[in-house]
Coordinates of C-alpha atoms and ligand atoms in Angstrom, one line a residue:
X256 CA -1.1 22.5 -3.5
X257 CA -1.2 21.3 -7.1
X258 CA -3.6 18.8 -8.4
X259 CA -2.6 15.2 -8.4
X260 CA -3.6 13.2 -11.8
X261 CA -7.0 12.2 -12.1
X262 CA -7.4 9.0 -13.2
X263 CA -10.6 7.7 -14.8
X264 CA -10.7 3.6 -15.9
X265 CA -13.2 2.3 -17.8
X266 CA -14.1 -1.1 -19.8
X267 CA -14.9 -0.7 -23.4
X268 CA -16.5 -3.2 -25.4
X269 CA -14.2 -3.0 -28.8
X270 CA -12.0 -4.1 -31.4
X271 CA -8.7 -3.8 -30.7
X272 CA -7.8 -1.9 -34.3
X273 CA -10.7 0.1 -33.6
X274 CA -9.9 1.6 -30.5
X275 CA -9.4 5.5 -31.0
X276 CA -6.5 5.9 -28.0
X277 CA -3.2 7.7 -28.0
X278 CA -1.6 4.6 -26.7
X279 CA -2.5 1.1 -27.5
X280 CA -0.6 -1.2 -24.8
X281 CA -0.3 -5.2 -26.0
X282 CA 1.0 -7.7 -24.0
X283 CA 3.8 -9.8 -25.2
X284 CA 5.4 -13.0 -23.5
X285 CA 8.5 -14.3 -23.9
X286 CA 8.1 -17.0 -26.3
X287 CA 8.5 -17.7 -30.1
X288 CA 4.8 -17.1 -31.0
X289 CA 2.8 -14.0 -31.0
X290 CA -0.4 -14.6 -29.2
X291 CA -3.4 -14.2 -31.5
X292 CA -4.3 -10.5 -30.5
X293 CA -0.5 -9.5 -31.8
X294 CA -0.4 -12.0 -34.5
X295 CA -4.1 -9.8 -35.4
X296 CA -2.7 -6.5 -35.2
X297 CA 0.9 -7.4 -36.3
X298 CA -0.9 -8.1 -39.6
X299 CA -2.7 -4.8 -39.5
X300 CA 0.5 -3.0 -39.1
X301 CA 2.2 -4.8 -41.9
X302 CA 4.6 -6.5 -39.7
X303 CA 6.1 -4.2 -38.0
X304 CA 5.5 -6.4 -34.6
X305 CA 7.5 -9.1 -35.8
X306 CA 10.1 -7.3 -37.1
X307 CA 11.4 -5.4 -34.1
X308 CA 11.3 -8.8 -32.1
X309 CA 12.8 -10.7 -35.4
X310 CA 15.4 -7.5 -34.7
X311 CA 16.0 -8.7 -30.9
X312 CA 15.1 -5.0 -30.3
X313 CA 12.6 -6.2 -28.2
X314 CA 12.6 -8.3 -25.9
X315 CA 9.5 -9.3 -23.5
X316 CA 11.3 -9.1 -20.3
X317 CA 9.2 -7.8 -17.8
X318 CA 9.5 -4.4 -17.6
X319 CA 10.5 -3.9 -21.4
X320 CA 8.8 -1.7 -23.7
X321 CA 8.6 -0.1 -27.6
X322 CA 6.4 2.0 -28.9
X323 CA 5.3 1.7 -32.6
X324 CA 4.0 4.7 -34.2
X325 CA 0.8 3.4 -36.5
X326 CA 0.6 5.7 -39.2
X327 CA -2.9 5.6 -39.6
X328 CA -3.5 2.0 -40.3
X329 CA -4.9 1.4 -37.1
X330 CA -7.3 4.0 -35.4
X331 CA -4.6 3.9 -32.2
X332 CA -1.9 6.4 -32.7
X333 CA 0.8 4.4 -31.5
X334 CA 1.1 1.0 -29.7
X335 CA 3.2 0.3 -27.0
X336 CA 4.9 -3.2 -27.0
X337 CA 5.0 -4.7 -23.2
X338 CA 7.0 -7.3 -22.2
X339 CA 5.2 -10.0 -19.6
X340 CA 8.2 -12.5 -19.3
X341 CA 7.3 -15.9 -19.4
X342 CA 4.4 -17.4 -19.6
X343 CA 3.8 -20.0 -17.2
X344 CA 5.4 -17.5 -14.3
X345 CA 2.5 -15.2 -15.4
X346 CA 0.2 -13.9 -12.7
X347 CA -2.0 -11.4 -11.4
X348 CA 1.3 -9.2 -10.6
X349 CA 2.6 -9.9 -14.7
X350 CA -0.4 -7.7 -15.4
X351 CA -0.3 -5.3 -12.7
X352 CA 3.4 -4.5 -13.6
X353 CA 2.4 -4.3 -17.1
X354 CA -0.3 -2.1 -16.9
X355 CA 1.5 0.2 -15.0
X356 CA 4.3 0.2 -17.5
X357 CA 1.5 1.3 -19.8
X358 CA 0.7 3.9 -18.0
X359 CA 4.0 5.3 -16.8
X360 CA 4.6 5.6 -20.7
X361 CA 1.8 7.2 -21.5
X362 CA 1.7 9.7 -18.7
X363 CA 5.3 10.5 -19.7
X364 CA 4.3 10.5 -23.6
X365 CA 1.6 12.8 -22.7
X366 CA -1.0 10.6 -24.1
X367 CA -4.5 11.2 -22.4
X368 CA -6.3 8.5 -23.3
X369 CA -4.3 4.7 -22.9
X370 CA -5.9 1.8 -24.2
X371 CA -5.1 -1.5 -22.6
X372 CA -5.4 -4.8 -24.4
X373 CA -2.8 -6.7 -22.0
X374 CA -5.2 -9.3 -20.3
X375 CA -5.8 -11.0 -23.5
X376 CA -2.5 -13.0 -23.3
X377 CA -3.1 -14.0 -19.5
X378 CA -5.3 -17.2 -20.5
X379 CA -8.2 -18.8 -19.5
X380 CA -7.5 -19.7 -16.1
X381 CA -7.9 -16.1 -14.9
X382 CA -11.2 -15.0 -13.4
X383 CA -11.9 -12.3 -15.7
X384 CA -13.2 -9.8 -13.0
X385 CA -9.4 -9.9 -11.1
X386 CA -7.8 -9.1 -14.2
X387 CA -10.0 -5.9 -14.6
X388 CA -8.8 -4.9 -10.9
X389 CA -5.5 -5.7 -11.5
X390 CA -4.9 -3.7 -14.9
X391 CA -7.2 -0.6 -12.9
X392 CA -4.6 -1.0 -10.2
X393 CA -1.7 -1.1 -12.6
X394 CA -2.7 2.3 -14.3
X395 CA -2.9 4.0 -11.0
X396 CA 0.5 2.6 -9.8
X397 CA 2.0 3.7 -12.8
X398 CA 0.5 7.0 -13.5
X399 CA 1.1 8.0 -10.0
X400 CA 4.3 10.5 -9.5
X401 CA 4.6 13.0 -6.0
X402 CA 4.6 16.2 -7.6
X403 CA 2.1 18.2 -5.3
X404 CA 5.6 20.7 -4.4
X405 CA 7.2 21.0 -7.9
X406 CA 6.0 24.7 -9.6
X407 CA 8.7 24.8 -12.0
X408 CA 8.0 21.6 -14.0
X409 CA 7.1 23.2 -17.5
X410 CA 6.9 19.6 -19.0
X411 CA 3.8 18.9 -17.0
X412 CA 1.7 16.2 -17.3
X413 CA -1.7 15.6 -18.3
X414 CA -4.4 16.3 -15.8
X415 CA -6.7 13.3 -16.5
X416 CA -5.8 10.1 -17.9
X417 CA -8.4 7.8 -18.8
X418 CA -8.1 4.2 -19.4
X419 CA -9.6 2.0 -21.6
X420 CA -9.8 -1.4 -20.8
X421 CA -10.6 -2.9 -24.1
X422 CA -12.2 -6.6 -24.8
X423 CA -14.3 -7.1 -27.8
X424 CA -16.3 -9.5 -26.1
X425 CA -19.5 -8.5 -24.6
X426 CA -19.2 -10.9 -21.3
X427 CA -15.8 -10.7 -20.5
X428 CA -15.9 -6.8 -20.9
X429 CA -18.8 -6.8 -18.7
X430 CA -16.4 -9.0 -15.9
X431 CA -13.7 -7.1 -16.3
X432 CA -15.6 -4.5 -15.8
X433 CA -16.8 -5.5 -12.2
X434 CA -13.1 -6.1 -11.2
X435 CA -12.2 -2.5 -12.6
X436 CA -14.8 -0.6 -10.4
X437 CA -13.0 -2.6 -7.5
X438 CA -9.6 -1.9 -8.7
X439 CA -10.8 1.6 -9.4
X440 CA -11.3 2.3 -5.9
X441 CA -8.5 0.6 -4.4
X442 CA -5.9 2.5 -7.0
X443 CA -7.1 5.5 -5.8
X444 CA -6.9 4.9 -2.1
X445 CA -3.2 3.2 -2.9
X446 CA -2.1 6.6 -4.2
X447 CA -3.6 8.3 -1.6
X448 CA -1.5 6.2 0.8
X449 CA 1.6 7.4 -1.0
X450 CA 1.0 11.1 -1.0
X451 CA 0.2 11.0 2.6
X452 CA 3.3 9.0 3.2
X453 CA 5.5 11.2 0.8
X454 CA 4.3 14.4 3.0
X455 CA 7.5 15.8 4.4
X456 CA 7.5 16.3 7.8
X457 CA 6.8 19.8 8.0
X458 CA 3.7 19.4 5.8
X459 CA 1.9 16.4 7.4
X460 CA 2.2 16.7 11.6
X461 CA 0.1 14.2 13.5
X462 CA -2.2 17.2 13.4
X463 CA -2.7 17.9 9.9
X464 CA -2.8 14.0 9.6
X465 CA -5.7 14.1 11.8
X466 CA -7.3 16.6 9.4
X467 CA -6.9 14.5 6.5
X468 CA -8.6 12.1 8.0
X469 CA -11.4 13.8 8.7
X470 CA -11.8 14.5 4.9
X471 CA -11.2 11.6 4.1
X472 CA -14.2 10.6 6.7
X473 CA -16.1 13.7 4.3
X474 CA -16.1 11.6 1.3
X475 CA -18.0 8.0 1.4
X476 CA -21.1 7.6 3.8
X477 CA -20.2 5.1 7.1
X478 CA -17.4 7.1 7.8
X479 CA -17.1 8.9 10.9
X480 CA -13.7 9.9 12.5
X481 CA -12.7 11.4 16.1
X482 CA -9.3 12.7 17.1
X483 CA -7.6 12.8 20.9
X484 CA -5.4 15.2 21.1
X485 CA -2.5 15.9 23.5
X486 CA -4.8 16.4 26.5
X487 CA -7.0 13.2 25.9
X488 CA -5.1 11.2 25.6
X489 CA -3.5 12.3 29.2
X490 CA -6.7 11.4 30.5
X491 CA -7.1 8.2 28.9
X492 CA -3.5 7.5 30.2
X493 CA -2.1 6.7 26.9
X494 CA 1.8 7.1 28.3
X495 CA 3.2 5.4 25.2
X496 CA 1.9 7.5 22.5
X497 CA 2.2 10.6 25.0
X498 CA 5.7 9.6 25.6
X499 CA 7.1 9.2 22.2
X500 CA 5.3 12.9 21.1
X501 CA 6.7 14.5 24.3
X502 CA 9.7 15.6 22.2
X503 CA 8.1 17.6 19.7
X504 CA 6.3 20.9 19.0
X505 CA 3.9 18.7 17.1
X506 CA 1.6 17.6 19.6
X507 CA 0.6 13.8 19.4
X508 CA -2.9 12.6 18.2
X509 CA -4.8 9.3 18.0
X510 CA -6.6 9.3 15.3
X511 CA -9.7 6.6 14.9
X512 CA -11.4 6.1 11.7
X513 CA -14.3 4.2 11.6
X514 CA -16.5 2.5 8.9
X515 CA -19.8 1.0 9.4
X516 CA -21.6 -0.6 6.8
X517 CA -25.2 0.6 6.5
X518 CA -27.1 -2.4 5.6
X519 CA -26.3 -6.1 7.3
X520 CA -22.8 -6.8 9.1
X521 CA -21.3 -9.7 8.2
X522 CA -18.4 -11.4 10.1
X523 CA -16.3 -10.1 13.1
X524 CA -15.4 -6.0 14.1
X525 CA -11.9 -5.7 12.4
X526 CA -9.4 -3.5 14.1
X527 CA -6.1 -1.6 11.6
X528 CA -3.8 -0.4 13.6
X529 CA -1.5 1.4 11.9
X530 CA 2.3 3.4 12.8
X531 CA 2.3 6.9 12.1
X532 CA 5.1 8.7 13.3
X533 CA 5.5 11.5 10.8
X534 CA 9.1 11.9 11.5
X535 CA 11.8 9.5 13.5
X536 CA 14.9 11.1 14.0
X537 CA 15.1 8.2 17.2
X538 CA 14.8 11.0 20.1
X539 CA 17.4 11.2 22.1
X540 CA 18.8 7.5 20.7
X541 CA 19.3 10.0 17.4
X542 CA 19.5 8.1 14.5
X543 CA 22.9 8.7 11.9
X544 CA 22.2 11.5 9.7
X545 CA 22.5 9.4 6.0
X546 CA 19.0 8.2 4.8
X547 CA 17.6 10.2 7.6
X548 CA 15.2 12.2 5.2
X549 CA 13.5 8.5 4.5
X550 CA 12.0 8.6 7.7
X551 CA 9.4 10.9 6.8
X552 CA 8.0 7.1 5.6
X553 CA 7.4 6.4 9.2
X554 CA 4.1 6.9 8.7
X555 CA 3.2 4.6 5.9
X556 CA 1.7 2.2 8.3
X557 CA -1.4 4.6 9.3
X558 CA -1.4 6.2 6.1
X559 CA -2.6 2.6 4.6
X560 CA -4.7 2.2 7.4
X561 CA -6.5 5.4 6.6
X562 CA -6.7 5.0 3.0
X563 CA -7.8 1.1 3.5
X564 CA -10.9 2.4 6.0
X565 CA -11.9 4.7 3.1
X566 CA -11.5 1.8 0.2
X567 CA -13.9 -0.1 2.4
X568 CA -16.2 2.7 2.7
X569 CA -16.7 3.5 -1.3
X570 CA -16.7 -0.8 -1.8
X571 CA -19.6 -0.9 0.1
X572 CA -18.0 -4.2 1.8
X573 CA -20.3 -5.8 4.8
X574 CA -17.5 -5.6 7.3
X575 CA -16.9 -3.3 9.9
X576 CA -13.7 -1.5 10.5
X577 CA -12.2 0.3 12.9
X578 CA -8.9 2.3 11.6
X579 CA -6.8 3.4 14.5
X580 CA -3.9 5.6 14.0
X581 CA -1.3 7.1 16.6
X582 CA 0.3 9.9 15.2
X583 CA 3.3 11.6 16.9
X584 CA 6.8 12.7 15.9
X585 CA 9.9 11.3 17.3
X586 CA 12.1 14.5 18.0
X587 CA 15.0 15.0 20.3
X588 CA 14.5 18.2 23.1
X589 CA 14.2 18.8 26.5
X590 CA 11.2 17.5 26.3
X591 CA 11.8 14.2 25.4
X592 CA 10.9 10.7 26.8
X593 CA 14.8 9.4 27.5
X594 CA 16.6 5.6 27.9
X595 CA 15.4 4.6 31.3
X596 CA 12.4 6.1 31.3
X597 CA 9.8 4.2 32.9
X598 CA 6.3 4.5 30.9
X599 CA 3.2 3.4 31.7
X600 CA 1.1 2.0 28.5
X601 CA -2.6 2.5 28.5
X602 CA -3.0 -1.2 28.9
X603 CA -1.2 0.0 32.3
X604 CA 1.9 -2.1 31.9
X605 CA 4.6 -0.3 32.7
X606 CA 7.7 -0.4 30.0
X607 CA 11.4 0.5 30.2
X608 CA 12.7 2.7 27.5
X609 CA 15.9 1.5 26.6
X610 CA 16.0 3.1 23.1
X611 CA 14.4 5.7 22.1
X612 CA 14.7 5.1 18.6
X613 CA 12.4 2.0 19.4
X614 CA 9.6 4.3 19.4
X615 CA 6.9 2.4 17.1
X616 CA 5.9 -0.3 19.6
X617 CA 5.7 2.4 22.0
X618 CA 2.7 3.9 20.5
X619 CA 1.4 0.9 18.8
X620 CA 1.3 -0.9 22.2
X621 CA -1.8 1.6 22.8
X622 CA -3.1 1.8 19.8
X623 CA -3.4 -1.9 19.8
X624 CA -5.2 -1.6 23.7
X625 CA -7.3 0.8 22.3
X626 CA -8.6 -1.9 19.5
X627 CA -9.3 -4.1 22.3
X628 CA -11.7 -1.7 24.3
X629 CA -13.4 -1.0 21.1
X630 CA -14.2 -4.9 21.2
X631 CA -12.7 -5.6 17.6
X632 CA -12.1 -9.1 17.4
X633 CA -9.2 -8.9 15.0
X634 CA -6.5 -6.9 15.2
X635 CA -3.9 -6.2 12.4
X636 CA -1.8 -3.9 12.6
X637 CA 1.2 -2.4 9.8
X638 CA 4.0 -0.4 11.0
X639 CA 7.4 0.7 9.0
X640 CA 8.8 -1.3 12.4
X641 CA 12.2 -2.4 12.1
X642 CA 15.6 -2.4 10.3
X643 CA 15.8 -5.6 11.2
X644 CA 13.1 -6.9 9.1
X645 CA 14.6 -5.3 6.0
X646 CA 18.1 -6.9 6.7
X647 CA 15.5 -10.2 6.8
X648 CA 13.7 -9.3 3.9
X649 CA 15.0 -6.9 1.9
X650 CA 12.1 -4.8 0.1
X651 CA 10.5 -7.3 -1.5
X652 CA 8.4 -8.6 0.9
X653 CA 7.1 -7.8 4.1
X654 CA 7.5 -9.5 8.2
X655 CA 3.7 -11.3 9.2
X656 CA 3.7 -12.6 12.6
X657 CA 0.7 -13.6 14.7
X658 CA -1.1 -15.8 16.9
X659 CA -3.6 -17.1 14.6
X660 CA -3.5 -19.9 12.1
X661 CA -6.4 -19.1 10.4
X662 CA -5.8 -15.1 10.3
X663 CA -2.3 -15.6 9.0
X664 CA -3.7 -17.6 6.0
X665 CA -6.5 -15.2 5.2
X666 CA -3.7 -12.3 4.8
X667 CA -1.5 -14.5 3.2
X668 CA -4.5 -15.2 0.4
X669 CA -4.8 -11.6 0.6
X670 CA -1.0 -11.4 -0.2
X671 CA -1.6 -13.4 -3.3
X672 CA -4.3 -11.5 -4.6
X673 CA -3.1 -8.1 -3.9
X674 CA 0.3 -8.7 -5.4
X675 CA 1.5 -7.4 -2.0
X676 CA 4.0 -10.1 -0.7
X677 CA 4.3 -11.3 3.1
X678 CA 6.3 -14.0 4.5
X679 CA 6.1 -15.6 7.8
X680 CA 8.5 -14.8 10.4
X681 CA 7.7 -16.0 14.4
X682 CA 7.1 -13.8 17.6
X683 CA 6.8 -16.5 20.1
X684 CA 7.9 -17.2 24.2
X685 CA 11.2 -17.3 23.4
X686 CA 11.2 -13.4 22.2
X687 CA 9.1 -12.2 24.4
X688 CA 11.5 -13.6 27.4
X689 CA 13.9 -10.8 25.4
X690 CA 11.2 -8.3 26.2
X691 CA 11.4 -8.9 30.0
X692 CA 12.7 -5.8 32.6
X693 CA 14.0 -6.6 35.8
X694 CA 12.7 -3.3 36.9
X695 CA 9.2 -2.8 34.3
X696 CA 6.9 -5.6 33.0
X697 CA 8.5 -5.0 30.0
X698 CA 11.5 -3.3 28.2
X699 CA 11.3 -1.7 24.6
X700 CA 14.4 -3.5 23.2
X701 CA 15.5 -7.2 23.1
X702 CA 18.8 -8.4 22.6
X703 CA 20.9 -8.0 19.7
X704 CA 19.4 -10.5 17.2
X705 CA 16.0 -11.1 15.7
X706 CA 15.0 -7.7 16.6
X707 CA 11.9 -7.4 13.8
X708 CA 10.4 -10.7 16.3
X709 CA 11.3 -9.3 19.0
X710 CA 9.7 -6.2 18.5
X711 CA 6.7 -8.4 17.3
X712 CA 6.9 -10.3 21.0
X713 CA 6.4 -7.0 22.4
X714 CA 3.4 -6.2 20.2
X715 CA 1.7 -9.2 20.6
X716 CA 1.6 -8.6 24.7
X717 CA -1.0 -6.3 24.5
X718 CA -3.3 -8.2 22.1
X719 CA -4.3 -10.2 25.0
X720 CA -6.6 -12.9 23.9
X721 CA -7.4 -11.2 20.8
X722 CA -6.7 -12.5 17.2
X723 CA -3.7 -10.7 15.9
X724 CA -1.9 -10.3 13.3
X725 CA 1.6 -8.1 12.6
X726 CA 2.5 -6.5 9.3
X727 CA 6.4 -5.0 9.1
X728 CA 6.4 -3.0 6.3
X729 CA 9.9 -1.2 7.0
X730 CA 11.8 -2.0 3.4
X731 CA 8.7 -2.2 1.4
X732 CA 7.4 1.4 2.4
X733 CA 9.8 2.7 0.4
X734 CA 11.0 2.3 -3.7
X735 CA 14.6 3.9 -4.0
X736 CA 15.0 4.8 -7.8
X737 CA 12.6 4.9 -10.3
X738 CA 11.7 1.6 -12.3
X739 CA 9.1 0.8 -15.5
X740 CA 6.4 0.4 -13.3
X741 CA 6.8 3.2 -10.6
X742 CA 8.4 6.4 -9.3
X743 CA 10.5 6.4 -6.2
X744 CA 9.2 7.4 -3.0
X745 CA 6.1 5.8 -0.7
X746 CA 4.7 2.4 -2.4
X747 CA 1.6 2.8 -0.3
X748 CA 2.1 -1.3 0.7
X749 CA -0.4 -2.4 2.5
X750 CA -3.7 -0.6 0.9
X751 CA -4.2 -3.5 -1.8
X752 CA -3.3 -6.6 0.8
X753 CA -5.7 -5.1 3.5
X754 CA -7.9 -4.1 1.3
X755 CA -8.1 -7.7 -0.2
X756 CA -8.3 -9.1 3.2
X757 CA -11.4 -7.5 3.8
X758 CA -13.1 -7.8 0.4
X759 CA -12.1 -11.9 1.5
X760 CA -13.7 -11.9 4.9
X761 CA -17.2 -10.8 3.4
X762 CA -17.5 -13.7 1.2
X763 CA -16.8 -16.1 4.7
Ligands
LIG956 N1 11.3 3.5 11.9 C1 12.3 2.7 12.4 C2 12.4 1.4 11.6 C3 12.9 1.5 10.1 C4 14.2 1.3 9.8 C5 11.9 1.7 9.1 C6 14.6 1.4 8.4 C7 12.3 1.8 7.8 C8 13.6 1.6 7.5 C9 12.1 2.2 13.8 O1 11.4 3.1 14.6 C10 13.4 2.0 14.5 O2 14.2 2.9 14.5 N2 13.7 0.8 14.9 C11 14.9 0.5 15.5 C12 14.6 -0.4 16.7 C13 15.8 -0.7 17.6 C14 16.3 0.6 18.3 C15 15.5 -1.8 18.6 C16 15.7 -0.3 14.5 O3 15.1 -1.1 13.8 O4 16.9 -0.1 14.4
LIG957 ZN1 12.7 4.6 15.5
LIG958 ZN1 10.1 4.5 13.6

């Protein structure tokens, strides 16, 4: 399989005109006056700045961009105007997006090496090391394309792009540094997410999932990783993760990532839990056949999950995790767990199948037990759950429930930091009374409304007295067409906000 891009980001102490890059990225906001890094170089390029936005050829929307070629009065070959929009809406996300714009353009300029001078603008009430991981992140977002099939693409791009984070100031590029060695190592493990989750279906089986964990397990010490396979997790009694494999020739796996720190622990055993069915037709509940190739995403959840263990591994971080990961693949056969079906879960509550297609919660549901035995004290798991969530939320943001205050806020900080947005929807009594069989505990559908709490109710019934928390990334798994800032396909949601949310818990 071909070679992803190689990404390499580093801080360089420099000034700007100095800076010997095939692509100089500047940040512009929307707003009358060039900030004093423009005004700078604006000079040094005899104007030329002022004139295309004079022009109203440019405009610093966010996502807009120009590209000046320098001529040789400044040691960058060309510049590359980015717009930030306005100023006082600008966050950590204005320079996340803009970064990647940077790098989009420069992977699809060919340039090798991009300079980026964009968190100059941001001003000075931005902690100097979150800018560095936010511009790292942004270069890896942007940079990132699924290409690992294509072997006719004779406009290829470059194999390593490196990124220059340039400040001429000795202290801030030291900061910024710090934050780019985090940002470095959470980019990566982002666009490892997205590969995994772009995998078709034929590629990536819950078995050859398994096996990428276990490399990924290879490649930072604290890792270790243990697969069950069809037979054990019969004799653990894990009916729900059995049942929604049954259908397929790819046999189901849990796979259970772990990290332990090396030196002190700090704070509680954190469970992932994360949904990875590698392909939902819906079983026997078959789903319509438009948009049925998108469900090759169905494994976003545990892709996350795995490429989150793995982030915490390389950061070092004082926390221990456990990733957990049922893997199946929801086919329709013979074979197949059908409507009606009576299950019994791991936790040995007994469900009613009423829908096939409602196949997530049937293998989270012992996932989530699992957590529980291995006496993690939080548990959160991600899971591309619902359509129901995306009629909610569309793909912007994605479902949290829970039963804990102070677990919801902590991912919600996360949220903010991470540029990965949640918003609070509820799972309480009243939807788990929808969850109720007259001949199970429990049934696998609720009634026609609400079905993203619902399915949250369910969930949050085998948590037991555990602190929980529920991410539905269905929606925001998944970017439709390209934009400035990304390719379509997988958006790996989930590996910056959990990552985040553990980097937070070791400073508790
Ligand atoms: N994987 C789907 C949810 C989904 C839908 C993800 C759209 C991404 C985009 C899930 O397994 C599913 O099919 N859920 C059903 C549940 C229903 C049968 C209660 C749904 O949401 O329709
Ligand atoms: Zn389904
Ligand atoms: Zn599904």
């Amino acid at each position: 399989m071909k070679q992803l891009i190689n990404v390499k980001v580093q801080a360089r102490r420099q000034d700007f005109a100095d800076a010997a890059v095939d692509l100089l990225a500047v940040g512009l906001f929307d707003s009358k006056s060039l900030d004093p890094v423009c005004r700078n170089l604006d000079g040094l390029l005899d104007g030329a700045i002022q004139r295309l936005t004079k022009l109203g050829d440019f405009k610093a929307k966010r996502g807009n961009t120009a590209l000046l070629y320098t001529d040789g009065r400044i040691a960058a070959k060309r510049v590359l105007l980015v717009g930030m929009g306005e100023r006082k809406k600008a966050d950590l996300n204005t320079l996340r997006q803009a970064a990647s714009a940077a790098a989009k353009k420069a992977v699809s300029l060919k340039a090798k090496k991009l300079g980026v001078a964009l968190h100059c603008v941001m001003g000075p009430t931005f902690d100097y090391a979150a800018l560095g991981r936010a511009a790292a992140e942004g270069a890896y977002l942007g940079s990132y394309s699924y290409d690992e099939f294509v072997t006719t693409d004779k406009n290829k791009r470059p194999a390593v792009l490196t990124v220059e984070i340039i400040d001429p100031e000795a202290p801030k590029k030291a900061a910024i540094g710090k934050g780019i060695a985090a940002g470095d190592v959470i980019g990566r493990a982002q666009a490892r997410a997205k590969t995994l989750a772009n995998r078709p279906a034929n590629i990536l089986s819950p078995a050859a999932l398994a096996e990428e964990a276990k490399k990924l397990a290879r490649g930072a010490e604290g890792l270790t990783c243990t697969v069950l396979d069809k037979k054990q997790l019969a004799a653990k009694g894990m009916g729900g993760i059995l049942a929604v494999g049954a259908g397929s020739v790819n046999q189901p796996r849990l796979i259970v990532l772990r990290y332990r720190p090396s030196g002190r622990h700090r704070g509680p055993r954190v469970a992932l839990v994360g949904k990875a069915v590698t392909f939902d037709t819906g079983g026997i509940s078959i789903k319509p056949a438009a948009n049925m190739d998108r469900m090759k995403l169905d494994k976003s959840g545990g892709a996350a999950v795995l490429a989150t263990v793995r982030a915490a591994a390389e950061l070092e971080l004082a926390i221990e995790v456990c990733g957990i990961v049922p893997a199946a693949e929801n086919m329709p056969s013979g074979a197949s767990y059908r409507p009606g079906d009576i299950i019994t879960t791991f936790s040995g509550k007994t469900v009613e199948v009423q829908n096939t297609d409602a196949e997530g919660r049937m293998l989270l549901c012992d996932a989530i037990s699992y957590a529980d035995k291995l006496d993690c004290k939080i548990i959160v798991d991600i899971a591309t759950l619902t359509g129901s969530c995306l009629v909610a939320l569309g793909r912007h943001m994605a479902g949290l429930m829970g039963n804990d205050e102070k677990l919801t806020t902590q991912l919600l900080e996360a949220a903010d930091q991470s540029g990965e947005k949640l918003w609070r929807l509820p799972s309480g009594d009243e939807y788990a009374e929808e969850m109720k069989s007259s001949i199970a505990d429990l049934k696998n559908i609720g009634g026609r409304w609400g079905g993203a709490c619902t399915a949250a109710a369910f969930l949050r019934q085998f948590a037991g007295d555990r602190k929980w928390a529920h991410l539905d990334i269905a929606g925001v798994d998944l970017l439709e067409k390209d934009t400035a800032f990304s390719t379509a396909g997988s958006t790996g949601f989930g590996v910056r906000l959990l990552t985040m949310y553990l980097v937070g818990l070791q400073k508790k």
